[in-house]
Coordinates of C-alpha atoms in Angstrom, one line a residue:
X504 CA 113.0 24.0 95.1
X505 CA 109.3 23.7 94.3
X506 CA 110.0 23.4 90.6
X507 CA 112.7 20.8 91.2
X508 CA 110.3 18.8 93.4
X509 CA 107.6 18.9 90.7
X510 CA 110.1 17.8 88.1
X511 CA 111.3 15.0 90.3
X512 CA 107.7 13.8 90.8
X513 CA 107.1 13.8 87.0
X514 CA 110.3 12.0 86.5
X515 CA 109.2 9.2 88.7
X516 CA 105.8 9.0 86.9
X517 CA 107.4 8.7 83.4
X518 CA 108.3 5.0 83.7
X519 CA 104.9 4.1 85.0
X520 CA 103.1 6.1 82.3
X521 CA 105.4 4.6 79.6
X522 CA 104.7 1.1 80.9
X523 CA 100.9 1.6 80.9
X524 CA 101.0 3.1 77.5
X525 CA 103.1 0.4 75.9
X526 CA 101.7 -2.6 77.7
X527 CA 98.0 -1.6 78.1
X528 CA 96.9 1.4 76.1
X529 CA 98.6 0.4 72.8
X530 CA 97.4 -3.3 72.8
X531 CA 93.9 -2.2 73.8
X532 CA 93.8 0.4 70.9
X533 CA 95.2 -2.2 68.5
X534 CA 92.5 -4.7 69.6
X535 CA 89.7 -2.2 69.1
X536 CA 91.2 -1.3 65.6
X537 CA 91.3 -5.0 64.7
X538 CA 87.7 -5.5 65.7
X539 CA 86.3 -2.7 63.4
X540 CA 88.4 -3.5 60.3
X541 CA 88.3 -6.4 57.8
X542 CA 91.8 -7.7 58.3
X543 CA 93.1 -10.6 56.3
X544 CA 96.6 -12.2 56.6
X545 CA 97.9 -9.9 53.8
X546 CA 96.4 -6.7 55.2
X547 CA 97.5 -7.7 58.7
X548 CA 101.1 -7.7 57.5
X549 CA 101.0 -4.8 55.0
X550 CA 98.2 -2.7 56.5
X551 CA 95.3 -1.0 54.6
X552 CA 92.5 -3.1 56.0
X553 CA 89.0 -1.6 55.2
X554 CA 86.9 -0.1 57.9
X555 CA 83.8 -2.4 58.5
X556 CA 82.4 -0.8 61.7
X557 CA 80.5 -3.2 63.9
X558 CA 80.2 -5.9 61.2
X559 CA 82.7 -8.2 63.1
X560 CA 80.6 -7.8 66.2
X561 CA 77.4 -8.7 64.3
X562 CA 79.2 -11.7 62.9
X563 CA 80.2 -12.8 66.4
X564 CA 76.8 -12.2 68.0
X565 CA 75.1 -14.0 65.2
X566 CA 77.3 -17.1 65.4
X567 CA 75.7 -20.0 67.3
X568 CA 79.1 -20.6 69.0
X569 CA 78.8 -17.3 70.8
X570 CA 75.8 -18.4 72.8
X571 CA 77.5 -21.7 73.7
X572 CA 80.8 -19.9 74.6
X573 CA 79.0 -17.2 76.6
X574 CA 77.0 -19.8 78.6
X575 CA 80.1 -21.9 79.2
X576 CA 82.0 -18.8 80.3
X577 CA 79.3 -17.8 82.8
X578 CA 79.1 -21.4 84.2
X579 CA 82.9 -21.8 84.3
X580 CA 83.4 -18.4 86.0
X581 CA 80.5 -18.5 88.6
X582 CA 81.1 -22.1 89.7
X583 CA 84.9 -21.6 89.9
X584 CA 84.5 -18.4 92.0
X585 CA 81.9 -20.0 94.3
X586 CA 84.0 -23.0 95.2
X587 CA 87.3 -21.2 95.2
X588 CA 86.0 -18.6 97.6
X589 CA 84.1 -21.1 99.8
X590 CA 86.9 -23.6 100.1
X591 CA 89.5 -20.8 100.4
X592 CA 87.5 -19.2 103.2
X593 CA 87.0 -22.5 105.0
X594 CA 90.8 -23.2 104.8
X595 CA 91.5 -19.6 106.0
X596 CA 89.3 -20.1 109.0
X597 CA 90.9 -23.4 109.7
X598 CA 94.4 -22.0 109.7
X599 CA 93.4 -18.9 111.6
X600 CA 92.8 -21.0 114.6
X601 CA 96.6 -21.5 114.9
X602 CA 98.1 -24.9 115.6
X603 CA 101.3 -26.8 115.2
X604 CA 102.6 -27.1 111.6
X605 CA 100.0 -24.5 110.5
X606 CA 102.7 -22.5 108.6
X607 CA 104.0 -25.6 106.9
X608 CA 100.5 -26.7 105.7
X609 CA 99.7 -23.2 104.5
X610 CA 102.9 -23.3 102.4
X611 CA 101.9 -26.6 100.9
X612 CA 98.5 -25.2 100.0
X613 CA 100.3 -22.6 97.9
X614 CA 101.8 -25.2 95.5
X615 CA 98.9 -25.2 93.0
X616 CA 99.2 -21.5 92.8
X617 CA 102.9 -21.4 92.3
X618 CA 103.1 -24.1 89.6
X619 CA 103.1 -22.9 86.0
X620 CA 99.7 -23.3 84.5
X621 CA 101.0 -25.7 81.8
X622 CA 102.2 -28.0 84.5
X623 CA 98.9 -27.9 86.4
X624 CA 96.8 -28.4 83.3
X625 CA 98.9 -31.2 82.1
X626 CA 98.8 -32.9 85.5
X627 CA 95.0 -32.7 85.5
X628 CA 94.8 -34.0 81.9
X629 CA 96.8 -37.0 83.1
X630 CA 94.7 -37.5 86.2
X631 CA 91.5 -37.4 84.2
X632 CA 92.7 -39.5 81.3
X633 CA 89.9 -41.9 80.3
X634 CA 92.2 -44.9 79.9
X635 CA 95.2 -44.4 82.2
X636 CA 94.1 -41.7 84.6
X637 CA 94.3 -42.1 88.4
X638 CA 90.7 -40.8 88.9
X639 CA 89.2 -43.6 86.7
X640 CA 91.5 -46.0 88.4
X641 CA 90.1 -44.9 91.8
X642 CA 86.5 -45.2 90.5
X643 CA 87.3 -48.8 89.4
X644 CA 88.5 -49.7 92.9
X645 CA 85.2 -48.6 94.4
X646 CA 83.2 -50.5 91.8
X647 CA 82.3 -47.6 89.5
X648 CA 82.7 -47.5 85.7
X649 CA 85.2 -45.2 84.0
X650 CA 84.1 -41.6 83.0
X651 CA 85.3 -39.9 79.8
X652 CA 86.2 -36.7 81.7
X653 CA 87.9 -34.9 78.8
X654 CA 86.3 -36.5 75.7
X655 CA 82.6 -36.4 76.8
X656 CA 80.5 -33.3 76.1
X657 CA 78.7 -33.9 79.4
X658 CA 82.0 -33.9 81.5
X659 CA 84.5 -31.7 79.6
X660 CA 83.4 -28.4 81.2
X661 CA 83.1 -30.0 84.6
X662 CA 86.7 -31.3 84.2
X663 CA 88.3 -28.0 83.3
X664 CA 86.2 -26.3 86.1
X665 CA 87.5 -28.7 88.7
X666 CA 91.1 -28.0 87.6
X667 CA 90.6 -24.2 87.7
X668 CA 89.0 -24.4 91.2
X669 CA 92.1 -26.4 92.4
X670 CA 94.4 -23.7 91.0
X671 CA 92.5 -20.8 92.4
X672 CA 91.9 -22.0 96.0
X673 CA 95.4 -20.9 97.3
X674 CA 94.9 -17.3 96.2
X675 CA 91.6 -17.1 98.1
X676 CA 93.2 -18.7 101.1
X677 CA 96.1 -16.2 101.2
X678 CA 94.0 -13.1 100.8
X679 CA 91.2 -14.2 103.1
X680 CA 93.7 -15.4 105.8
X681 CA 95.3 -12.0 105.7
X682 CA 91.9 -10.4 106.1
X683 CA 91.1 -12.6 109.1
X684 CA 94.4 -11.5 110.8
X685 CA 93.3 -7.9 110.6
X686 CA 90.1 -8.5 112.6
X687 CA 90.6 -7.5 116.2
X688 CA 90.5 -10.3 118.9
X689 CA 88.4 -7.9 121.1
X690 CA 85.4 -8.4 118.7
X691 CA 85.5 -12.1 119.2
X692 CA 85.9 -11.8 123.0
X693 CA 82.8 -9.5 123.0
X694 CA 80.9 -12.0 120.9
X695 CA 81.8 -14.8 123.3
X696 CA 80.7 -12.8 126.3
X697 CA 77.3 -12.3 124.6
X698 CA 76.9 -16.0 124.3
X699 CA 77.2 -16.3 120.5
X700 CA 77.8 -19.7 119.0
X701 CA 80.5 -20.4 116.6
X702 CA 78.2 -20.1 113.6
X703 CA 76.6 -16.9 114.9
X704 CA 80.1 -15.4 115.4
X705 CA 81.1 -16.3 111.9
X706 CA 77.8 -15.0 110.3
X707 CA 77.4 -11.8 112.3
X708 CA 81.0 -10.9 113.0
X709 CA 83.6 -12.5 110.8
X710 CA 81.8 -12.6 107.5
X711 CA 80.6 -8.9 107.6
X712 CA 84.1 -7.7 108.6
X713 CA 85.6 -9.7 105.7
X714 CA 83.3 -8.0 103.1
X715 CA 85.9 -5.5 101.8
X716 CA 88.5 -8.3 101.5
X717 CA 85.9 -10.7 100.0
X718 CA 84.9 -8.1 97.4
X719 CA 88.4 -7.5 96.1
X720 CA 89.1 -11.3 96.2
X721 CA 86.0 -12.1 94.1
X722 CA 86.7 -9.2 91.7
X723 CA 90.3 -10.3 91.0
X724 CA 89.1 -13.9 90.8
X725 CA 86.5 -12.9 88.3
X726 CA 88.9 -11.0 86.0
X727 CA 91.4 -13.9 86.2
X728 CA 88.8 -16.6 85.5
X729 CA 87.2 -14.7 82.6
X730 CA 90.5 -14.9 80.7
X731 CA 91.5 -18.4 81.6
X732 CA 92.8 -20.0 78.4
X733 CA 95.8 -22.2 79.2
X734 CA 94.0 -24.7 81.4
X735 CA 91.1 -25.3 79.0
X736 CA 93.2 -25.4 75.8
X737 CA 95.7 -27.8 77.2
X738 CA 93.0 -30.2 78.7
X739 CA 90.3 -30.1 76.0
X740 CA 91.1 -27.4 73.4
X741 CA 87.5 -26.3 73.9
X742 CA 86.0 -29.6 72.9
X743 CA 84.6 -32.0 72.2
X744 CA 82.1 -30.3 69.9
X745 CA 82.6 -26.9 71.6
X746 CA 81.3 -28.3 74.9
X747 CA 84.1 -26.6 76.9
X748 CA 84.6 -23.6 74.6
X749 CA 84.7 -20.3 76.5
X750 CA 85.0 -16.7 75.1
X751 CA 88.7 -16.8 75.8
X752 CA 89.3 -20.1 73.9
X753 CA 87.0 -19.1 71.1
X754 CA 88.8 -15.8 70.6
X755 CA 92.1 -17.7 70.2
X756 CA 90.6 -20.3 67.9
X757 CA 89.1 -17.6 65.6
X758 CA 92.4 -15.8 65.4
X759 CA 95.0 -18.5 65.5
X760 CA 93.3 -21.9 65.6
X761 CA 92.8 -22.5 61.9
X762 CA 94.4 -22.0 58.5
X763 CA 92.2 -18.9 57.7
X764 CA 92.5 -16.6 60.7
X765 CA 89.6 -14.3 61.4
X766 CA 91.4 -11.4 63.2
X767 CA 88.4 -9.1 63.3
X768 CA 85.9 -11.5 65.0
X769 CA 88.7 -12.7 67.3
X770 CA 89.4 -9.2 68.5
X771 CA 85.6 -8.5 68.9
X772 CA 85.3 -11.5 71.2
X773 CA 88.3 -10.3 73.2
X774 CA 86.7 -6.9 73.5
X775 CA 83.5 -8.5 74.9
X776 CA 85.6 -10.1 77.6
X777 CA 87.3 -6.7 78.4
X778 CA 83.8 -5.1 78.6
X779 CA 82.6 -7.7 81.1
X780 CA 85.7 -7.2 83.2
X781 CA 85.2 -3.4 83.1
X782 CA 81.6 -3.7 84.2
X783 CA 82.6 -5.9 87.1
X784 CA 85.2 -3.4 88.1
X785 CA 82.7 -0.5 88.0
X786 CA 80.2 -2.5 90.1
X787 CA 82.9 -3.1 92.6
X788 CA 83.8 0.6 92.9
X789 CA 80.1 1.4 93.3
X790 CA 79.6 -1.2 96.1
X791 CA 82.7 0.1 97.8
X792 CA 81.5 3.7 97.7
X793 CA 78.2 2.6 99.2
X794 CA 79.9 0.8 102.0
X795 CA 82.1 3.8 102.8
X796 CA 79.1 6.2 102.9
X797 CA 77.0 3.8 105.1

């Protein structure tokens, strides 16, 4: 019976291991192999690309576009996470109060999250169109001049960041709202008996008790935002003049965006993104262990 139980356990693990191997391990290995070889279109099809070591990484790090893409990625990610979390938390606190039509409004808040990214990005591209967009039309009504949201180097990154914030708010709302529901009402009653104000209750009770949920929310948001490609590519294609280029869009552009694909540097940029995400995950695990020990 013990042997059968073990065999049954391994049988249940086989599909999961196969899925991880095919969908994660193999693509990751292939990407690493691409980044350390000098692939051309011919060698990519027929094989036999020479081993070049870290030459592709040196090419990427030495390219002026890398600094621009890295800075844009940091700004895009940090600003998106800050506003997604802040607005999502405010909305979660609002809905946690409980009122009529609360469930209906929460469902409506999920619409940006449920829409395909191509639909969301296309909608924002239409709204921010310089000539026929509704945003510039609204600015004209209040007496302000039009803004070249998608074609100006000063505004292109702002535009794609606004769109990404709008898309990510529902996820933060759902997760943080669930976290709020798990906080005992007794804690709030004790806080009220102690004479704490609403702000004091939030800062000293709600926010600390939400830290585990907040940490995983920010981590998942970080991993997702780092690899955002669809929104930026549909709205600006990383332009103009690379003003909204991130590491994700640059990696695609190197590999597939021109007539002479550079598979090695493209894979190297992708691996840099993976490394950033892994570092963030390790930091999260370390913070969680410290909280469990404290």
